[in-house]
mmCIF file of C-alpha atoms in Angstrom:
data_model
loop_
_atom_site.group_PDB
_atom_site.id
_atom_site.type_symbol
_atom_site.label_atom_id
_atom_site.label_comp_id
_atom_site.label_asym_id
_atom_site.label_seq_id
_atom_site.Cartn_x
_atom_site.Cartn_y
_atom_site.Cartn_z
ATOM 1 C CA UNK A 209 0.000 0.000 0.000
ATOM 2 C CA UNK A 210 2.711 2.233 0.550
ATOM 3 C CA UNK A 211 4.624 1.297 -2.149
ATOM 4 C CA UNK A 212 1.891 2.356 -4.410
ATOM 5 C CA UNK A 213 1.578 5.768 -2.441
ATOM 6 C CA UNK A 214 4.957 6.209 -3.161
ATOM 7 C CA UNK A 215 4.593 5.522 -6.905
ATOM 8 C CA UNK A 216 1.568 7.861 -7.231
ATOM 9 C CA UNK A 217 3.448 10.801 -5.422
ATOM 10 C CA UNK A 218 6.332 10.156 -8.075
ATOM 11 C CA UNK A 219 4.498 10.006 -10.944
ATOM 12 C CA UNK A 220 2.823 13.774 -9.751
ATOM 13 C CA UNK A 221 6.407 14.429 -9.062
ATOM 14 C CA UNK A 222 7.512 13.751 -12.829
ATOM 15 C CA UNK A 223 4.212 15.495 -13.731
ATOM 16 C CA UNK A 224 4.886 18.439 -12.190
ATOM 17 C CA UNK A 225 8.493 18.683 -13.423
ATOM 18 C CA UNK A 226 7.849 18.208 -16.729
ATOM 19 C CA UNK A 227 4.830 21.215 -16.832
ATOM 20 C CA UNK A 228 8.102 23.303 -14.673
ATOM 21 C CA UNK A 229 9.896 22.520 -17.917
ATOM 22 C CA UNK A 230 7.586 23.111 -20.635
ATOM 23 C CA UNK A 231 6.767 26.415 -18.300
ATOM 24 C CA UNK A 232 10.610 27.450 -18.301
ATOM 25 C CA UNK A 233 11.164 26.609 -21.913
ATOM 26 C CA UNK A 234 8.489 28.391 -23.205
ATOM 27 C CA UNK A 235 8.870 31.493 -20.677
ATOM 28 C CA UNK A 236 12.682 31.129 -22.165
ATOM 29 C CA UNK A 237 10.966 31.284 -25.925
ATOM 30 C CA UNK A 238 8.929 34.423 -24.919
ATOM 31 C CA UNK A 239 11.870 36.251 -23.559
ATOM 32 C CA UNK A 240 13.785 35.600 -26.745
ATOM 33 C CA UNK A 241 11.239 37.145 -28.821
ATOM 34 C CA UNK A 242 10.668 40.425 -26.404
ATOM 35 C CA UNK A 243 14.362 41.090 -26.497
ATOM 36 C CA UNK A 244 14.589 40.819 -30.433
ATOM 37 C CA UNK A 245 11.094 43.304 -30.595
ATOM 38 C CA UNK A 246 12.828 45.583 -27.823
ATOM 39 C CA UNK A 247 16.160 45.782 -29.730
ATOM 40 C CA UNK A 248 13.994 46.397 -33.143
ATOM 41 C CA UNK A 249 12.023 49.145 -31.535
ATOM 42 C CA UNK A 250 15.432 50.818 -30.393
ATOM 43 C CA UNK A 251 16.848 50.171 -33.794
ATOM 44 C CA UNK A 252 13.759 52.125 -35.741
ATOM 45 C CA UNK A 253 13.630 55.061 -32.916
ATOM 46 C CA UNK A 254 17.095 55.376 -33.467
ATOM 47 C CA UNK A 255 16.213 55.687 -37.755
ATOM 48 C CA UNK A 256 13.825 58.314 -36.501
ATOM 49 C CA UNK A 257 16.064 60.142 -34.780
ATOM 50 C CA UNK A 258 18.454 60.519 -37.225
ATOM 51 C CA UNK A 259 15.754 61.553 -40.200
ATOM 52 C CA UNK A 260 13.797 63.739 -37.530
ATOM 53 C CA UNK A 261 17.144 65.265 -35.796
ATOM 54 C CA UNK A 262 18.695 64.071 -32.025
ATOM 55 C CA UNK A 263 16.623 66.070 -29.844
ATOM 56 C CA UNK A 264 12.983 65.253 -31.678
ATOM 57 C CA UNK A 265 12.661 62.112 -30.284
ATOM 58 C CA UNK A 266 13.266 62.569 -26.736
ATOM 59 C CA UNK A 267 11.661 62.411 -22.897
ATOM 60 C CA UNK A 268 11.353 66.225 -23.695
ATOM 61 C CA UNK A 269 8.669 65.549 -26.131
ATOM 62 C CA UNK A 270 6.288 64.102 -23.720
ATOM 63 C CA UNK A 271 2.940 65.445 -23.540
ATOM 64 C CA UNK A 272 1.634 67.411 -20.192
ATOM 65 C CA UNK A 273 -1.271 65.095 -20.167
ATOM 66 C CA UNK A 274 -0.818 61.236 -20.518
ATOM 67 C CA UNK A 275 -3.948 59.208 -21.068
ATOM 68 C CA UNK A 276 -3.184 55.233 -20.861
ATOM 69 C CA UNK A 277 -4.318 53.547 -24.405
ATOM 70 C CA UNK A 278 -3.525 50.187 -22.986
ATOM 71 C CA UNK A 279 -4.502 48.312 -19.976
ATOM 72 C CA UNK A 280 -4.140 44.877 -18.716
ATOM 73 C CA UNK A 281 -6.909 42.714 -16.622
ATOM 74 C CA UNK A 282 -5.654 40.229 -14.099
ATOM 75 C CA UNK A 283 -7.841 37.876 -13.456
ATOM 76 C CA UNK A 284 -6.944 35.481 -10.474
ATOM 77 C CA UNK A 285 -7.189 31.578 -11.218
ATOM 78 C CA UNK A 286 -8.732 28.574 -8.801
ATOM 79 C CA UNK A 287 -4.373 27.375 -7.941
ATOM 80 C CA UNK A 288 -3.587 31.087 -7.360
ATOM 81 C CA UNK A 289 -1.880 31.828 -10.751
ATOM 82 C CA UNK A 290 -2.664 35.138 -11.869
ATOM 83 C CA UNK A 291 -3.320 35.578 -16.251
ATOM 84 C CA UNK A 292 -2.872 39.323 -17.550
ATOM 85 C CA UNK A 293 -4.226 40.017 -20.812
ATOM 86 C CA UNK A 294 -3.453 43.267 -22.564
ATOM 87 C CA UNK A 295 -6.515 45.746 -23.711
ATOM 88 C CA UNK A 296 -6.943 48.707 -25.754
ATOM 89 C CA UNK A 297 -10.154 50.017 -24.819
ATOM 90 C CA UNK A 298 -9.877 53.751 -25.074
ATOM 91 C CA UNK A 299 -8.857 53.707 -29.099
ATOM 92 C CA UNK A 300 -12.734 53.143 -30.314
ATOM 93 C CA UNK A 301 -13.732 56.136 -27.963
ATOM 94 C CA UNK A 302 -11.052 58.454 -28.879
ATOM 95 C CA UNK A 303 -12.036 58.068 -32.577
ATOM 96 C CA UNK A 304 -15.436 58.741 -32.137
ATOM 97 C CA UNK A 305 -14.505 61.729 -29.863
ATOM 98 C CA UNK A 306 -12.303 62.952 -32.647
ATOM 99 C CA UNK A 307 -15.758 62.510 -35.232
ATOM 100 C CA UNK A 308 -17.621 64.746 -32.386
ATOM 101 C CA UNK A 309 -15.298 67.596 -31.874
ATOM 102 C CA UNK A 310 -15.224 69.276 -35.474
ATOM 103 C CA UNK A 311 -18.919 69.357 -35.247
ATOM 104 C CA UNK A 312 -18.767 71.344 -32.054
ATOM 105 C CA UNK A 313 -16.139 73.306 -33.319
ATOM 106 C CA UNK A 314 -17.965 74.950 -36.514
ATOM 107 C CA UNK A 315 -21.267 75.860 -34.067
ATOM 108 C CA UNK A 316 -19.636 78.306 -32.082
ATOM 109 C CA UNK A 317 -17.119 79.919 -34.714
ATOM 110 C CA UNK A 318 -20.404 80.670 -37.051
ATOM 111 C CA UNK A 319 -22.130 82.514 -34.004
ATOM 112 C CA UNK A 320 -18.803 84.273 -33.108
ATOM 113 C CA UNK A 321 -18.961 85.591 -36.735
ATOM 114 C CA UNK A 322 -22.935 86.597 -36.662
ATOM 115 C CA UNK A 323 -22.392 88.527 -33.588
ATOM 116 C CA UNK A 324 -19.030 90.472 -34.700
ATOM 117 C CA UNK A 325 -21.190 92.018 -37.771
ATOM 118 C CA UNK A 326 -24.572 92.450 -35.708
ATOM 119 C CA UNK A 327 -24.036 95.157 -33.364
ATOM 120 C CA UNK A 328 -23.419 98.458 -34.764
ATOM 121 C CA UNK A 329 -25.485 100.519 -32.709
ATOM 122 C CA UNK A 330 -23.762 102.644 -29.547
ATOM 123 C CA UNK A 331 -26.846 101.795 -26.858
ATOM 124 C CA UNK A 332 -25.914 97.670 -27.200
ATOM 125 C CA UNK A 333 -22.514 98.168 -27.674
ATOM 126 C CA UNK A 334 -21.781 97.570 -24.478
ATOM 127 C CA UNK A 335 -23.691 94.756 -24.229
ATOM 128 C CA UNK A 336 -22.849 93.293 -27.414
ATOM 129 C CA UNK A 337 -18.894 93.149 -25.978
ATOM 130 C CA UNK A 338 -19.830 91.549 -22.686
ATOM 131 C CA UNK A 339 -21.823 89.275 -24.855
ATOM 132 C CA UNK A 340 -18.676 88.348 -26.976
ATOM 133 C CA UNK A 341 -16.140 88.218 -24.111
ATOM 134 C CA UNK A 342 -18.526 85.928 -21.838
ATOM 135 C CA UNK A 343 -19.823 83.936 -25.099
ATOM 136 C CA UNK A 344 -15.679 83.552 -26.117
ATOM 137 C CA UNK A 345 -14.893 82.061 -22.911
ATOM 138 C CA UNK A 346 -16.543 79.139 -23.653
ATOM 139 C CA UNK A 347 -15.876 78.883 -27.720
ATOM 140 C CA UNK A 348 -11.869 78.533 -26.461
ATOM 141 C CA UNK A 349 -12.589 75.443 -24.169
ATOM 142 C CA UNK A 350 -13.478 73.345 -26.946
ATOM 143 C CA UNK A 351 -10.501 74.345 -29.090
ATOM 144 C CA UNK A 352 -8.290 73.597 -26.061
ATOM 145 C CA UNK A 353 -9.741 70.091 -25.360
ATOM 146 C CA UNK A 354 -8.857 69.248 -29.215
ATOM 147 C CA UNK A 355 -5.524 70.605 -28.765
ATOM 148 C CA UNK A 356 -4.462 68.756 -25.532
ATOM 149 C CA UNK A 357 -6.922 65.737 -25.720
ATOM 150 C CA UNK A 358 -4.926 63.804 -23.672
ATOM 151 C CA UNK A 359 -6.157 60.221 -25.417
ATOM 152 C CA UNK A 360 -4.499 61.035 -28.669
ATOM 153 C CA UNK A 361 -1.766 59.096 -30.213
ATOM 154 C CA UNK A 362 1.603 59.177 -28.573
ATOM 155 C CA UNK A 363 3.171 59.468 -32.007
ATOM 156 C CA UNK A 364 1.096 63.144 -31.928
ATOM 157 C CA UNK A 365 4.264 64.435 -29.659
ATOM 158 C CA UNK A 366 6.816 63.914 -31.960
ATOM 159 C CA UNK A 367 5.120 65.945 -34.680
ATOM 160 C CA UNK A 368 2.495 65.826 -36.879
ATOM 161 C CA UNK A 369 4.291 64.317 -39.978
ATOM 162 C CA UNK A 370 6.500 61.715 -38.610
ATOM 163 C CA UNK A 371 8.726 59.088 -40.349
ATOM 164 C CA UNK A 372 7.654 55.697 -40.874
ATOM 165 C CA UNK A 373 10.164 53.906 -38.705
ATOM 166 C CA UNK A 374 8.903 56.297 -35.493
ATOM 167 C CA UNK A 375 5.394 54.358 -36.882
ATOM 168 C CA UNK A 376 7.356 50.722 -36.762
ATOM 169 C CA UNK A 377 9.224 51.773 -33.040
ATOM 170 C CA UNK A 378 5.595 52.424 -32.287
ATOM 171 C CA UNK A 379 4.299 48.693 -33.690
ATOM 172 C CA UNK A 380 7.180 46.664 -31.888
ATOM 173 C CA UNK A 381 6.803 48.272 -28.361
ATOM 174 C CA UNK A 382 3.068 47.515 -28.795
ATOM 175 C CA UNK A 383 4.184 44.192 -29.853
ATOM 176 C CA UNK A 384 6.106 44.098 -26.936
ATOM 177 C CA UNK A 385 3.432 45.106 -24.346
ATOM 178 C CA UNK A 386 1.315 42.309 -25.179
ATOM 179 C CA UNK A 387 3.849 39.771 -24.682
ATOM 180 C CA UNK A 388 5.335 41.483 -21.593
ATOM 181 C CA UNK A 389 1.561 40.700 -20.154
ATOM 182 C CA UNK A 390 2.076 36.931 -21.348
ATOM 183 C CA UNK A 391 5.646 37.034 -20.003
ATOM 184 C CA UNK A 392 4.356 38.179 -16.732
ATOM 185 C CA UNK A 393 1.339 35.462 -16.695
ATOM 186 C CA UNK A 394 4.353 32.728 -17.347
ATOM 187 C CA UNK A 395 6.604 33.810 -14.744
ATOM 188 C CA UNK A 396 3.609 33.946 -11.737
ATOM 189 C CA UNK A 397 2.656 30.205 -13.149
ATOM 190 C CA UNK A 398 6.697 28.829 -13.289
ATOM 191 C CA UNK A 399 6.728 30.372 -9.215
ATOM 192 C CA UNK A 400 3.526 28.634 -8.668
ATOM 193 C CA UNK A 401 4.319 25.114 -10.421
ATOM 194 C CA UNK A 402 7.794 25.756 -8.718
ATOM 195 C CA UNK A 403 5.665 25.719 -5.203
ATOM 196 C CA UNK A 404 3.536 22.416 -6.366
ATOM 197 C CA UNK A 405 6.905 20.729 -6.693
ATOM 198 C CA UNK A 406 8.218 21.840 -3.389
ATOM 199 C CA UNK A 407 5.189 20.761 -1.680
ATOM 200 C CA UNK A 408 5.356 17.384 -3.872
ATOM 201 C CA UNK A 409 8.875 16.349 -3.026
ATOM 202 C CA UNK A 410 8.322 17.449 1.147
ATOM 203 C CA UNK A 411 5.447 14.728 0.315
ATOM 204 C CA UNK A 412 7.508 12.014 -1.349
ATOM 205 C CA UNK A 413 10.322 12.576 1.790
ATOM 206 C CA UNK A 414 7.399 11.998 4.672
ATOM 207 C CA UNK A 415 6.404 8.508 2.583
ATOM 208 C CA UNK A 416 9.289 7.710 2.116
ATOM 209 C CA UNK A 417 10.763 7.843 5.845
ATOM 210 C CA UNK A 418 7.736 6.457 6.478
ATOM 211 C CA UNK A 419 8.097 3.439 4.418
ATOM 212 C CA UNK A 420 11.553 3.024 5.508
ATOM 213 C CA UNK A 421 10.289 2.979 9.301
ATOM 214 C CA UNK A 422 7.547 0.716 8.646
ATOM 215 C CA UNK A 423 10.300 -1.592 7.072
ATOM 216 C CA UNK A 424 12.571 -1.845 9.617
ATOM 217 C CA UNK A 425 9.971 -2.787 12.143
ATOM 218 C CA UNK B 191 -9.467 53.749 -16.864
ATOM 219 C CA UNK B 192 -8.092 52.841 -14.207
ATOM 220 C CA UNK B 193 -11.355 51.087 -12.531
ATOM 221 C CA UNK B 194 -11.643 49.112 -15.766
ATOM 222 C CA UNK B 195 -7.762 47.460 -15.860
ATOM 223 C CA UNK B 196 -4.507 48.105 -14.548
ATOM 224 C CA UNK B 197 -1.948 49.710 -15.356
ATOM 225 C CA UNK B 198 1.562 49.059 -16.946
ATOM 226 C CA UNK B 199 4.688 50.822 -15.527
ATOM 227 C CA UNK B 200 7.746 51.648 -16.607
ATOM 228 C CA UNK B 201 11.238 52.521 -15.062
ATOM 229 C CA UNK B 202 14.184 52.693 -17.658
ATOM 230 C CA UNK B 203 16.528 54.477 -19.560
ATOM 231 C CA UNK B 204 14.738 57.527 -22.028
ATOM 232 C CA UNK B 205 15.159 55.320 -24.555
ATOM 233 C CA UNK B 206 13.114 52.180 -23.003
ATOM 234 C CA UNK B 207 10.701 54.550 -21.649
ATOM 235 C CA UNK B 208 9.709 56.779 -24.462
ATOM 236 C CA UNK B 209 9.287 53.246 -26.636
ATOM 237 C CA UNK B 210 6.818 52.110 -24.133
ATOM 238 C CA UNK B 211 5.138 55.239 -23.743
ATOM 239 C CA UNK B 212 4.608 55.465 -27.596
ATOM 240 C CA UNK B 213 2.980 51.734 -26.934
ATOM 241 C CA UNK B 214 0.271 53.932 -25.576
ATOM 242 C CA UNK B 215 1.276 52.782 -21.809
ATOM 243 C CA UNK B 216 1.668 56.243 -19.940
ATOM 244 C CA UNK B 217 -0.579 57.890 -17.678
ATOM 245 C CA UNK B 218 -0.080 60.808 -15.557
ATOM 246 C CA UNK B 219 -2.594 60.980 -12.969
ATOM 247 C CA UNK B 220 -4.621 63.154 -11.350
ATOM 248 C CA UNK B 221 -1.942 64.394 -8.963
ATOM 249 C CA UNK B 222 0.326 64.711 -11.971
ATOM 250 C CA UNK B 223 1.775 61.321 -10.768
ATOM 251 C CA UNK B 224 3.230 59.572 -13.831
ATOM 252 C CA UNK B 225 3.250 55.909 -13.879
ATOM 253 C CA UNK B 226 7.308 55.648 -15.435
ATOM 254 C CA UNK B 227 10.002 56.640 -14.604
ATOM 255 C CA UNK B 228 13.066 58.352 -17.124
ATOM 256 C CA UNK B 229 16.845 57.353 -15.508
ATOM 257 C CA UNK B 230 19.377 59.492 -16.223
ATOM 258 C CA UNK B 231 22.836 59.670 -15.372
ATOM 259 C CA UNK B 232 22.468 61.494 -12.406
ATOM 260 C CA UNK B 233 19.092 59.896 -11.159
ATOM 261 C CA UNK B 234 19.700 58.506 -7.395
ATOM 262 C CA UNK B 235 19.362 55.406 -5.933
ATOM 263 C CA UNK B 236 16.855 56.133 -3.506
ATOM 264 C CA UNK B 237 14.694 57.900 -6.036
ATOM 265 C CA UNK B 238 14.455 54.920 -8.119
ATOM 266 C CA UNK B 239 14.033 53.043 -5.288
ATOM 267 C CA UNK B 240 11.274 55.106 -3.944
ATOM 268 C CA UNK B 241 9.764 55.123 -6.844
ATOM 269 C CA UNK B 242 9.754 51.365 -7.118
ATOM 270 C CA UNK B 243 8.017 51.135 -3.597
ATOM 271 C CA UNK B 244 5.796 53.594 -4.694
ATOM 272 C CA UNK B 245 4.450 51.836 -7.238
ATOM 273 C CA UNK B 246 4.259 48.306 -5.310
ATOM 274 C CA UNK B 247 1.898 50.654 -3.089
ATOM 275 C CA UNK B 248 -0.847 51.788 -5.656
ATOM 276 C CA UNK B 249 -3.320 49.436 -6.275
ATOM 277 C CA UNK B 250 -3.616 50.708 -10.396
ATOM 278 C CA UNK B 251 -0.365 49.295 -11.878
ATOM 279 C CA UNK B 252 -0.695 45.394 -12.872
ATOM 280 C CA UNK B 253 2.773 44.721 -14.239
ATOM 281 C CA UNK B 254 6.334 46.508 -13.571
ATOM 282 C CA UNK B 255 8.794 46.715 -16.319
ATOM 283 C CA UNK B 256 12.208 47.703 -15.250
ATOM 284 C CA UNK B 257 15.441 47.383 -17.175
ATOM 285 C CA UNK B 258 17.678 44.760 -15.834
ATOM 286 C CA UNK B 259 20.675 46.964 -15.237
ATOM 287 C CA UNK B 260 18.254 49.680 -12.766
ATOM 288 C CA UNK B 261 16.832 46.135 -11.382
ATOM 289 C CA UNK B 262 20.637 45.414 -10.080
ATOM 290 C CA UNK B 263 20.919 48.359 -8.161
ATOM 291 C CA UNK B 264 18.043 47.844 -5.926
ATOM 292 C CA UNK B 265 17.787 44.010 -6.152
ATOM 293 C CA UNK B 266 17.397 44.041 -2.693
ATOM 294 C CA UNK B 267 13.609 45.596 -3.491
ATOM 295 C CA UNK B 268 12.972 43.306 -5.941
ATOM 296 C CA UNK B 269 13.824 40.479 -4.108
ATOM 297 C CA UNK B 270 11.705 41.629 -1.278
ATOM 298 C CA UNK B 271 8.726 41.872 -3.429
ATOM 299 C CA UNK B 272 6.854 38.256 -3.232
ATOM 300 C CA UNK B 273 3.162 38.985 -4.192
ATOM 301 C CA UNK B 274 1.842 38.192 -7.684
ATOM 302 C CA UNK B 275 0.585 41.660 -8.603
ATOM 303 C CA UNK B 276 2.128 43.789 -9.440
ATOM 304 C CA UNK B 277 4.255 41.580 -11.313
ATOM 305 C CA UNK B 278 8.113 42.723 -11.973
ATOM 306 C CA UNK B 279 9.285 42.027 -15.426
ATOM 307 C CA UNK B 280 13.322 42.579 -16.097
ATOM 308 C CA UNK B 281 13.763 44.105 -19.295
ATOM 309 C CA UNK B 282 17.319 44.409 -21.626
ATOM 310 C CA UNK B 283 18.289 47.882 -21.967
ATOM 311 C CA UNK B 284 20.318 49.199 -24.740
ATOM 312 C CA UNK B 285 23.773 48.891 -23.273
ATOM 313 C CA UNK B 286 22.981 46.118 -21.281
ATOM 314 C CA UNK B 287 21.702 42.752 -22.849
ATOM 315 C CA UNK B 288 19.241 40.912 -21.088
ATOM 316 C CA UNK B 289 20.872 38.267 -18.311
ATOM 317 C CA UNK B 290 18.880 35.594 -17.195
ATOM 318 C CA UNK B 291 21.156 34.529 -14.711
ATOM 319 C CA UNK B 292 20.315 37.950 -12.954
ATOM 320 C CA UNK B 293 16.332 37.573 -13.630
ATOM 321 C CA UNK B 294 14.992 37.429 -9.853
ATOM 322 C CA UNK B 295 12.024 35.187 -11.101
ATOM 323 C CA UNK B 296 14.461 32.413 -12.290
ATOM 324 C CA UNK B 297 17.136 32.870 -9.607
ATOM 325 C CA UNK B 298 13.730 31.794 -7.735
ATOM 326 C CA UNK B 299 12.783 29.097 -10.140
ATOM 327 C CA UNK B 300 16.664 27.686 -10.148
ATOM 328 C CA UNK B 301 16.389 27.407 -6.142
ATOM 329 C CA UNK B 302 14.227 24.539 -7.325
ATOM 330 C CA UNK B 303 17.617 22.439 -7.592
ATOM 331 C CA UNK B 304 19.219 23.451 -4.480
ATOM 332 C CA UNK B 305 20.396 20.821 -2.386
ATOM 333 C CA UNK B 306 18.538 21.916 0.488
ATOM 334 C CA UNK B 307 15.294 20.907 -1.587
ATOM 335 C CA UNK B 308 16.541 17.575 -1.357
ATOM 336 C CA UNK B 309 16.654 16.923 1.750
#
């Protein structure tokens, strides 16, 4: 009977090894391919920089507000291992944002214009310039907004014309983000298998001194 | 945003960082708090290091990427760091290839085969 306990916990053992080493090989593979995508994004920045000039593509260039286009959901499994998976939620929105603001844009410019010929008389002049300064207020906010909508492309920063291989730097660190999330899933499951084989060999140990004891008796 | 998903952060060389930022990954939030972190030459220890803590502490950022080289100088951090989220990932910079001999995660992983396990 003990014998066969002994068997079982080996054959989980072996189990258990073997996922640690698919897990390790193919955490190994992942790596491999992040480092080449890294090295190609620094390798088309670096293009940019020299068509665009040193100091264009640079931490100076950042915007003043940063909107994330890119989240990742962890979602905790039944064994504790944790899976991240990348999302890009905010792109649909920002597009349709970018549909709504030239229509708000053209509403209050027109009226601006109606109102600059209207008044000619002196008795609403007055009014006619309060009207304009408190009505202007309001026609700059949406003109701001479009200006420093903080959800645009990063690629915005660096100009509005930029070279293609800013574009491709842009591709492989995107490329890169989603398998950083997959990296990250890999490494919390080699920890946890890592555990299950700790916990599986402690196991093995107790049955076996215990075997051994019941032996010698 | 930040309700619906976490966040990815970034501590690196301008390089590294400006790559991932153009990845759409950067936030600054609303107490102007960005979520990466640009080292320079004459960026200091502690301040990376604080900055590391600081974003083990918020509850927003899913995943840490940090280039391998700024991992060395505070490994002692990294080390310390156990819990699944927010996940550190060690990154190759562009002066300094990537080293998975260094990698906490499979320094961790290689303890496996100690000898202690063994016994």
């Amino acid at each position: 009977m003990g014998v066969s306990e002994e068997e079982e916990s080996s054959l989980l053992l072996d189990e258990k090894l073997i996922r640690f080493m698919d897990q390790l090989e193919s955490l190994e593979e992942k790596r491999a391919t992040l480092n080449s995508l890294i090295e190609q994004g620094w390798f088309s920045m670096s293009k940019a920089r020299y068509s665009m000039g040193n100091k264009q593509v640079s931490a100076l260039q950042y915007a003043s507000e940063i909107e994330p286009l890119v989240c990742v959901n962890a979602r905790t499994q039944d064994n504790g291992e944790v899976q991240f998976c990348t999302e890009r939620p905010t792109q649909k929105s920002s597009k349709e944002s970018a549909k709504d603001l030239p229509i708000e844009d053209v509403g209050p410019q027109e009226e601006g214009v109606r109102r600059r010929n209207k008044p000619k008389k002196d008795i609403r002049e007055k009014e006619a310039s309060e009207d304009a300064s408190s009505k202007k207020a309001p026609e700059a906010n949406p003109v701001r907004k479009s200006d420093h909508d903080p959800q645009q492309d990063p690629l915005k920063w660096f100009g509005i014309l930029v070279p293609q291989s800013l574009k491709q730097a842009q591709s492989s660190f995107k490329q890169v983000i989603e398998l950083s999330a997959e990296i990250a899933t890999l490494q919390i499951a080699v920890l946890n298998t890592r555990q299950e084989l700790k916990d599986c060999l402690k196991n093995k140990h107790t049955l076996q001194k215990k075997g051994s004891a019941t032996e010698s008796r | 945003m930040a309700g619906r998903g976490k966040l990815i952060a970034v501590i690196g060389d301008e390089d590294t960082c400006t790559g991932f930022l153009l990845g759409g990954i950067g936030e600054l939030n609303k107490n102007r708090k960005p979520n990466f972190l640009v080292v320079e030459k004459d960026t200091s220890i502690t301040e990376i290091e604080e900055t590391f803590k600081s974003f083990l502490a918020r509850n927003d950022i899913g995943i840490i990427l940090i280039n391998q080289f700024i991992a060395e100088m505070i490994r002692h951090a990294i080390d310390a760091h156990m819990q699944s989220i927010p996940a550190v990932l060690e990154i190759p910079s562009k002066e300094h290839p990537y080293d998975a001999s260094k990698d906490s995660i499979l320094r961790r992983a290689k303890g496996m085969f100690s000898a202690d396990d063994f016994r």
